[in-house]
Short mmCIF file of C-alpha atoms in Angstrom, two decimals:
data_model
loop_
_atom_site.label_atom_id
_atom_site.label_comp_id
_atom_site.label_asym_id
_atom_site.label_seq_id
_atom_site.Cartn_x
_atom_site.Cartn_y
_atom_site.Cartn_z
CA UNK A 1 5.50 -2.29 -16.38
CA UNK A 2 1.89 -1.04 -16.15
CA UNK A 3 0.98 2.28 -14.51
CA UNK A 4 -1.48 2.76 -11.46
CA UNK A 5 -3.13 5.81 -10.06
CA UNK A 6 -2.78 6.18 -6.33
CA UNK A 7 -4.95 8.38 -4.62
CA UNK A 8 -4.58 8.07 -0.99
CA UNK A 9 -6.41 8.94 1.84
CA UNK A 10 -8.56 12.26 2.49
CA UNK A 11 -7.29 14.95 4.34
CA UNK A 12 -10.04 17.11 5.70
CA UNK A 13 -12.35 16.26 2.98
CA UNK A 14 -13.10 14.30 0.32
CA UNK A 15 -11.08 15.73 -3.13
CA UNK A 16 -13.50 16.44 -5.91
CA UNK A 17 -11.00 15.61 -8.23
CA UNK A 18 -10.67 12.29 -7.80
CA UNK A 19 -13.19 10.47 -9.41
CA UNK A 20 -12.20 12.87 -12.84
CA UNK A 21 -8.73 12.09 -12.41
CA UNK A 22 -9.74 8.03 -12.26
CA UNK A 23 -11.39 8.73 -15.52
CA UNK A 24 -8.50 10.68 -16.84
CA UNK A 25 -5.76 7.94 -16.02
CA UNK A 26 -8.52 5.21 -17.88
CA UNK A 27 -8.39 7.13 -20.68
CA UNK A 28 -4.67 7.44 -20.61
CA UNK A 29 -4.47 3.61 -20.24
CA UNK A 30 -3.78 3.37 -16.81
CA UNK A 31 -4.21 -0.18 -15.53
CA UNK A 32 -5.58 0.30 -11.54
CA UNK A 33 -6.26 3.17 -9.42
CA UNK A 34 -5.84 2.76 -5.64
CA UNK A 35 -7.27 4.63 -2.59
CA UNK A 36 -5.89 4.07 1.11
CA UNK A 37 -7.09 4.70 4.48
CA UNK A 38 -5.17 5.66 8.10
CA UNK A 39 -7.65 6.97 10.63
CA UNK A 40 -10.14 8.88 8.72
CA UNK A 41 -11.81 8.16 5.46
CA UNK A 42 -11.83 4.18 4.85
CA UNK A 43 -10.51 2.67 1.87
CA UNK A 44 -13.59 0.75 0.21
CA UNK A 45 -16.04 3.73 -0.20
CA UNK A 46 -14.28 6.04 -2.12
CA UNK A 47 -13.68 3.25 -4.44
CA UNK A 48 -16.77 2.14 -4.78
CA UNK A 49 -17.76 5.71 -6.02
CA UNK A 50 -15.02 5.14 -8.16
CA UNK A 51 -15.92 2.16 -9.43
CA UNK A 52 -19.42 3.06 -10.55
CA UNK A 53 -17.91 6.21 -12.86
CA UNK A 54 -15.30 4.04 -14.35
CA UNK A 55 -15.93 0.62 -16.50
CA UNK A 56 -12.26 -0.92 -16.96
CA UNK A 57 -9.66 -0.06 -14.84
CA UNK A 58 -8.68 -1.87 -11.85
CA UNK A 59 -9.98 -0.78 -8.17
CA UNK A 60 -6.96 -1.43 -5.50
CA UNK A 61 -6.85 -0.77 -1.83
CA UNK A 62 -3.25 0.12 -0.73
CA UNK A 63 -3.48 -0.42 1.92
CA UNK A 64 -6.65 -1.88 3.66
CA UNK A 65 -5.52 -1.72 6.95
CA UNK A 66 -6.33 -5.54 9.05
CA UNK A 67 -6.91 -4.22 12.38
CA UNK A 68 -10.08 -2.14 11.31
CA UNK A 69 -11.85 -5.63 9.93
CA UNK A 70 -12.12 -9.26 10.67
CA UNK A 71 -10.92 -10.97 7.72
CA UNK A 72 -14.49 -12.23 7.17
CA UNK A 73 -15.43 -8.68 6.67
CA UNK A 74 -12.50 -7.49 4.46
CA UNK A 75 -13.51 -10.37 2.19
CA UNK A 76 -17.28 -9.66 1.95
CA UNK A 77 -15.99 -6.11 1.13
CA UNK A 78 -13.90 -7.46 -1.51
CA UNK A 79 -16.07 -9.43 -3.09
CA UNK A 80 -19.32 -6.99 -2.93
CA UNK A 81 -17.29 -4.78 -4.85
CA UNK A 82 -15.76 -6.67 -6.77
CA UNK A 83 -19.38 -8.07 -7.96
CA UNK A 84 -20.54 -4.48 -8.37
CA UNK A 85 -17.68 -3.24 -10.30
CA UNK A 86 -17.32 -6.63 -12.75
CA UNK A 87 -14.48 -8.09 -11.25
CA UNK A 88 -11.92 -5.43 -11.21
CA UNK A 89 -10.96 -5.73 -7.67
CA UNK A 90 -7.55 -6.53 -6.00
CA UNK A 91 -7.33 -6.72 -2.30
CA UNK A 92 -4.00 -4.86 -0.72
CA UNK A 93 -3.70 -5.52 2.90
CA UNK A 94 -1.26 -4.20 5.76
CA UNK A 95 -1.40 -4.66 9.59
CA UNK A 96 -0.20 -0.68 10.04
CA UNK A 97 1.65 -0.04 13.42
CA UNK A 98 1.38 -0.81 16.89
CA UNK A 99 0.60 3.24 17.49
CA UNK A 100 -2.65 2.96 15.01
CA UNK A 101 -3.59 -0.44 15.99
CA UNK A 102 -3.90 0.27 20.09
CA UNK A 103 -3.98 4.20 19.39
CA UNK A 104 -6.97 4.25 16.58
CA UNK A 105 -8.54 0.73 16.73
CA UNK A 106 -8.29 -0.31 20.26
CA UNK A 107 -6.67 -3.43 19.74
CA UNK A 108 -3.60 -4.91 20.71
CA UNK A 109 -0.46 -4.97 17.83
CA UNK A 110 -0.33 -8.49 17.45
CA UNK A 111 3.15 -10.19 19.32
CA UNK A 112 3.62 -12.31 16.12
CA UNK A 113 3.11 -10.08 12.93
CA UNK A 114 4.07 -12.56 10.61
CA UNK A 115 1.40 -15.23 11.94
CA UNK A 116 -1.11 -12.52 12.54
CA UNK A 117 -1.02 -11.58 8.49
CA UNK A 118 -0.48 -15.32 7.45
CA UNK A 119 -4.07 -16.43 9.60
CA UNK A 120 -5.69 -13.22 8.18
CA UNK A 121 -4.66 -14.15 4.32
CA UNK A 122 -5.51 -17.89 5.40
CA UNK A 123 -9.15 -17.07 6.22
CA UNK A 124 -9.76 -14.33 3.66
CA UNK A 125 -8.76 -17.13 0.94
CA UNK A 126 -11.25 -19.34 2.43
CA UNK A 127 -14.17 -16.76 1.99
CA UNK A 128 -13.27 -15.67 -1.69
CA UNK A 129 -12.51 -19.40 -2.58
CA UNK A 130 -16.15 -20.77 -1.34
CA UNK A 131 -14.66 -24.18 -0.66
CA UNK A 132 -16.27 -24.96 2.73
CA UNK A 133 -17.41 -23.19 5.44
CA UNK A 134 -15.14 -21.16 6.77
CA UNK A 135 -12.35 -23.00 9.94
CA UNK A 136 -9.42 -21.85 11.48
CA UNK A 137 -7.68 -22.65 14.58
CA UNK A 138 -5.83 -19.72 14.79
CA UNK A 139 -4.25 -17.76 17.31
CA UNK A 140 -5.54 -14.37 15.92
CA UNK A 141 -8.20 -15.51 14.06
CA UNK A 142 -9.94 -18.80 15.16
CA UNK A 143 -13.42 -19.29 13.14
CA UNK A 144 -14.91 -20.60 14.67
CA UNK A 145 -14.27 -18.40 17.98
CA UNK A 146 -13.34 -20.71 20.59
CA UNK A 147 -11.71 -17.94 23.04
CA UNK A 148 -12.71 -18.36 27.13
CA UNK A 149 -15.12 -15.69 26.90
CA UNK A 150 -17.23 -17.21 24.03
CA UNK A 151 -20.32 -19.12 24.68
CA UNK A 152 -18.93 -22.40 22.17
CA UNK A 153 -21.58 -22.43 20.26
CA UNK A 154 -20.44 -20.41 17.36
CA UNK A 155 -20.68 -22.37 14.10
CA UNK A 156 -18.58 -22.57 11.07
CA UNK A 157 -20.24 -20.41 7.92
CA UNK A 158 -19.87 -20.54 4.49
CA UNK A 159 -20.19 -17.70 2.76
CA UNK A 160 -24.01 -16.99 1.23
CA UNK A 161 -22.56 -14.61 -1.93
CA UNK A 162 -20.87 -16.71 -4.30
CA UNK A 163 -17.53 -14.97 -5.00
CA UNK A 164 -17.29 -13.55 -8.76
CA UNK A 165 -13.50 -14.72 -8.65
CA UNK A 166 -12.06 -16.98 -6.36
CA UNK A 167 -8.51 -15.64 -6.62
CA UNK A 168 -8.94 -12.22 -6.43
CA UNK A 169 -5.08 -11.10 -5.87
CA UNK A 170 -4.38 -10.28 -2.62
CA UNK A 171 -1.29 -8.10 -2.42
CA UNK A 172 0.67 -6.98 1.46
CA UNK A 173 2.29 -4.07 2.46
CA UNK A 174 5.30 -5.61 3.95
CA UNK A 175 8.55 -3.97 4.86
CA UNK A 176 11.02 -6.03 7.03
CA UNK A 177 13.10 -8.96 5.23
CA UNK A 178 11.11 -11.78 6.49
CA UNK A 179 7.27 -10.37 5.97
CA UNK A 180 8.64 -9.56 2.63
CA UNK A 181 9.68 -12.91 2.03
CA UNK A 182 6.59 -14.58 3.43
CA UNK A 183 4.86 -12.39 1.15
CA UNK A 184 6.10 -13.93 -1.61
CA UNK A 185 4.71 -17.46 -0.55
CA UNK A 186 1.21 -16.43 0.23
CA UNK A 187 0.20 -13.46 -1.52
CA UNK A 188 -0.22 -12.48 -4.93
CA UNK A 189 2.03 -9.54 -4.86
CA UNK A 190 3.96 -6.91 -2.69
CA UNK A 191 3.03 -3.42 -2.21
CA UNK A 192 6.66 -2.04 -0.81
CA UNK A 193 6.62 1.32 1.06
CA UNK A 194 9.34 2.90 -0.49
CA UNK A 195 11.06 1.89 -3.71
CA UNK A 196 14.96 2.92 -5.18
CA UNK A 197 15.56 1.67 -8.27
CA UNK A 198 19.10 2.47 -7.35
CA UNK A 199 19.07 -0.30 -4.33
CA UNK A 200 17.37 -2.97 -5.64
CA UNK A 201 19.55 -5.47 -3.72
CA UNK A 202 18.11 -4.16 -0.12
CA UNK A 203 15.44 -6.55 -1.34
CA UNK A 204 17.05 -9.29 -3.39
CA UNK A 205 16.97 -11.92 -0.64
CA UNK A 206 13.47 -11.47 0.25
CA UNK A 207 12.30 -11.76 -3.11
CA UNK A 208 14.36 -14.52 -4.37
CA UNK A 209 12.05 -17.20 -3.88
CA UNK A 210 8.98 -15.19 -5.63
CA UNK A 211 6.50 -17.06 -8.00
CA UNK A 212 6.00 -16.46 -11.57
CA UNK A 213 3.83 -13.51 -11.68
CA UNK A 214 4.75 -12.01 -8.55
CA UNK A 215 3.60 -8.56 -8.50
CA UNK A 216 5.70 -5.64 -7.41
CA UNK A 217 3.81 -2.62 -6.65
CA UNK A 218 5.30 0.30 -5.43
CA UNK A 219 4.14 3.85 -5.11
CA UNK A 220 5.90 6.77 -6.11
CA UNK A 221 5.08 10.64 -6.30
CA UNK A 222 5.50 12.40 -9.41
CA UNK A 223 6.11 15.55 -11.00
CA UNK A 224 6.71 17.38 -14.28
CA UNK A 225 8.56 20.51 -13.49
CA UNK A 226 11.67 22.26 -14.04
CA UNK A 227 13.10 22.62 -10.69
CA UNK A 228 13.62 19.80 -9.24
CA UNK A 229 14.44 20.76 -5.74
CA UNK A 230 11.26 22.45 -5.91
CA UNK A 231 9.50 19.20 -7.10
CA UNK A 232 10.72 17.29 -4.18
CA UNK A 233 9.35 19.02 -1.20
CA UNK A 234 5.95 17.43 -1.25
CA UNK A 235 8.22 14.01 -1.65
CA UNK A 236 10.20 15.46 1.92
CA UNK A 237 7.17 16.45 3.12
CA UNK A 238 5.75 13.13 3.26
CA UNK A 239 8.86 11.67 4.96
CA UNK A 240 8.84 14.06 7.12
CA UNK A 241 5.58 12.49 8.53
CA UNK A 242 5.80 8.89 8.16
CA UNK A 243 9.44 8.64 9.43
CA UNK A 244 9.14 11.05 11.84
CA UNK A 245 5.68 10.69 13.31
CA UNK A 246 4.09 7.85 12.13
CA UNK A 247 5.29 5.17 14.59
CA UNK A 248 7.16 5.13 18.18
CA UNK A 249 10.53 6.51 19.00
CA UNK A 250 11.52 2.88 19.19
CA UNK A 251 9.51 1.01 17.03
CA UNK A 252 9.30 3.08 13.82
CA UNK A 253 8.60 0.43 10.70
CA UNK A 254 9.06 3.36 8.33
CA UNK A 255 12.34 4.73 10.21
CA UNK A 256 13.37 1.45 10.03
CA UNK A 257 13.30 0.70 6.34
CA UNK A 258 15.17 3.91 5.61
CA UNK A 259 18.00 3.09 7.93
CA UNK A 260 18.10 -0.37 5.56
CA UNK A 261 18.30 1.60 2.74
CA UNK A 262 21.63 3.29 3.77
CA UNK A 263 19.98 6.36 5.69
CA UNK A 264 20.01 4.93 9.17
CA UNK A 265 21.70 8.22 10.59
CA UNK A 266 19.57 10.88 8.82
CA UNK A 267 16.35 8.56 9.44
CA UNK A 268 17.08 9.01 13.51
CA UNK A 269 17.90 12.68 12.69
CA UNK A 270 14.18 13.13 11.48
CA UNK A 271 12.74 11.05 14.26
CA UNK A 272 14.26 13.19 17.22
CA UNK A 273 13.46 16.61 15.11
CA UNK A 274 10.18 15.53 14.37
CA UNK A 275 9.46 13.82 18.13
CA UNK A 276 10.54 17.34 19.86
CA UNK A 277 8.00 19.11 17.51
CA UNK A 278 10.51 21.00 15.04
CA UNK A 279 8.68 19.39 12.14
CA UNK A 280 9.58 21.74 9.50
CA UNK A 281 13.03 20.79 10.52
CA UNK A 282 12.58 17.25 10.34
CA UNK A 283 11.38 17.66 6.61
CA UNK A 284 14.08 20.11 5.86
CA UNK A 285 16.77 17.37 7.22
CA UNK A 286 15.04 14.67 4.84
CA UNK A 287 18.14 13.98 2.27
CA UNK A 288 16.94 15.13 -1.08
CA UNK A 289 18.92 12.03 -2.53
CA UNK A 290 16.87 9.90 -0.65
CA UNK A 291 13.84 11.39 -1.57
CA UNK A 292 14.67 11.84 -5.17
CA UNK A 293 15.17 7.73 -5.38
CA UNK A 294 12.14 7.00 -4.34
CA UNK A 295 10.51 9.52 -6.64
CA UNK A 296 10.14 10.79 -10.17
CA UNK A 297 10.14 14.39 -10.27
CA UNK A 298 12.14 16.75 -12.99
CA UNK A 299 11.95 17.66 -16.64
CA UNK A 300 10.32 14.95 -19.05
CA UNK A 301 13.51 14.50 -20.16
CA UNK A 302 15.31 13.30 -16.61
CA UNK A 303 11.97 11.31 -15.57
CA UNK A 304 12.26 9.67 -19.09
CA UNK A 305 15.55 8.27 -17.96
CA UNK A 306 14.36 7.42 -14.31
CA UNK A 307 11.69 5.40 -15.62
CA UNK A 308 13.72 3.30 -17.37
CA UNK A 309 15.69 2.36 -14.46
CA UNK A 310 12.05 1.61 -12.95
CA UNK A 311 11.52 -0.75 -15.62
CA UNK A 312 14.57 -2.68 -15.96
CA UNK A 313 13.83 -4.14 -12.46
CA UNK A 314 11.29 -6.64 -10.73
CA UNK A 315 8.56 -3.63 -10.39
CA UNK A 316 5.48 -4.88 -12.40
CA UNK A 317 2.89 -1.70 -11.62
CA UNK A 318 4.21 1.78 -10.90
CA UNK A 319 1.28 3.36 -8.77
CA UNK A 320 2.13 6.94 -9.40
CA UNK A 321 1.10 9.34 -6.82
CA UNK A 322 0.59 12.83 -8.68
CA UNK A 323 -2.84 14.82 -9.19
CA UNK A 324 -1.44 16.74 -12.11
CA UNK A 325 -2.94 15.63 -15.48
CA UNK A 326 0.49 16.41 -17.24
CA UNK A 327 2.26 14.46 -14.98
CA UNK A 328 -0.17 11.39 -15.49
CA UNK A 329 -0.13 11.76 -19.64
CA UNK A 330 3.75 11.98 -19.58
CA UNK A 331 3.80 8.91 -17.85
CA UNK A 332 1.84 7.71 -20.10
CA UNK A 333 3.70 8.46 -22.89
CA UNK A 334 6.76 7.26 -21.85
CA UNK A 335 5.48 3.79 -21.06
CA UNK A 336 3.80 3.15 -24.12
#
């Protein structure tokens, strides 16, 4: 199992730390660091400042979000940088939710998710493999455009950059059963939300039918500390958010998953304390079981054990969340 670095998105401001702490977790071995974006700072620039201060480890975006870009674009993104950094690039994509796709972006969340990701994968392929101008008669992505308020004379492009790797992986955030398992047939690899090494089989079926050299790339947040109650709050914290307000009342992908993973009543709990604004509430009434699966937080000795339980299933790149340097050379150590 290799180890990533995730970084996230900014909060108000970019972090000065985290082009040392990319260098820090290439010294340490680290395979890939990974930066995200929501509805502030975008996802290619910071690694691109990244990528100019490191020289071998891998530069992934988790997740590039598809309603900010045409596919065209994300792939002329992917494979500038990609070019510039000397092929280290792999391409996570997600299509976010309906409340950031209409609410941020100003488009509509597509009626058909599943088709919406497939045509976007479909034409980003086309670009990176350099096989023929670029054609799709989709219904979210036609290239060319042939909608009724075109003029028809758009023409079908090849791209002008020749692509340094033609199958530069493309991994998705997916999280219900069936974009999971769709995943598996066009992608390169899965970026899952939340991972338990304790409920593996919540996934089984959608992963069944993966390829040899699948990868599984979930993120986790980490911490070497003593008290582990105390270690979890940031962990709680983040649930707090993304079950509670990052989504609808009734359409909550995040919600959702928990309630799969056997936390359906204490996922709704979070939604309706979060919803009426009693948001230190809603993290409070996040189940430190819950977050303490999806986590590795304790003494070495306790994460030491927890990581083997990480590595005895399908996971193939643990992309630890954690700015602490100890945190990041225990891992380290206990993966080598």
């Amino acid at each position: 199992m290799r180890l990533g670095l995730a970084l996230g998105y900014w909060g108000r401001g970019p972090s000065a730390d985290h082009v040392p702490l990319a260098q820090e977790a290439e010294r340490l071995g680290y395979d890939s660091v990974w930066t995200a974006e929501s509805w502030g700072s975008d996802v290619f620039t910071p690694l691109t400042w990244i990528a100019a201060q490191t020289s071998r480890i891998k530069l992934g975006t988790a997740i590039a979000q598809m309603a900010a870009r045409s596919p065209t674009t994300t792939a002329m993104h992917a494979l500038t940088l990609d070019h510039l950094s000397g092929g280290r690039v792999m391409l996570g994509l997600g299509l976010s939710g309906p409340q950031v796709v209409e609410g941020w972006y100003g488009r509509p969340f597509p009626k058909s998710p599943l088709t919406a990701t497939r045509e976007y994968v479909d034409v980003v392929r086309q670009v990176l493999r350099r096989e023929g101008p670029v054609e799709l008669d989709g219904r979210f992505h036609s290239h060319p455009y042939r909608g009724e308020d075109g003029t028809g004379i758009g023409k079908a492009l090849k791209p002008i950059t020749h692509p340094l790797c033609a199958e530069l992986p493309i991994l998705l955030g997916a999280e219900g059963p069936k974009n999971i398992a769709q995943t598996t047939r066009i992608a390169d690899g899965w970026l899952p939300l939340y991972w338990s090494p304790f409920r593996t089989d919540v996934y089984e079926a959608a992963l069944d039918a993966a390829p040899k050299g699948f990868l599984v790339a979930p993120m986790a947040r980490a911490k070497v500390c003593d008290d582990v109650a105390e270690g979890l709050l940031p962990v709680k914290a983040m649930l707090g958010f993304y079950i509670g307000g990052m989504g609808h009342a009734a359409r909550n992908f995040h919600a959702d998953l928990m309630a799969r993973m056997g936390f359906e009543e204490e996922a709704r709990r979070i939604q309706e304390l979060f919803l009426a604004g009693r948001r230190e509430e809603a993290v409070l009434a996040v189940p430190d079981a819950f977050a303490d699966e999806i986590s590795l937080v304790g003494p070495r000795e306790r994460i030491a054990e927890r990581l083997e339980l990480w590595r005895k299933g399908p996971v193939t790149d643990l992309l630890v969340l954690s700015p602490d340097r100890l945190t990041l050379r225990t891992l380290a150590e206990l993966n080598s």
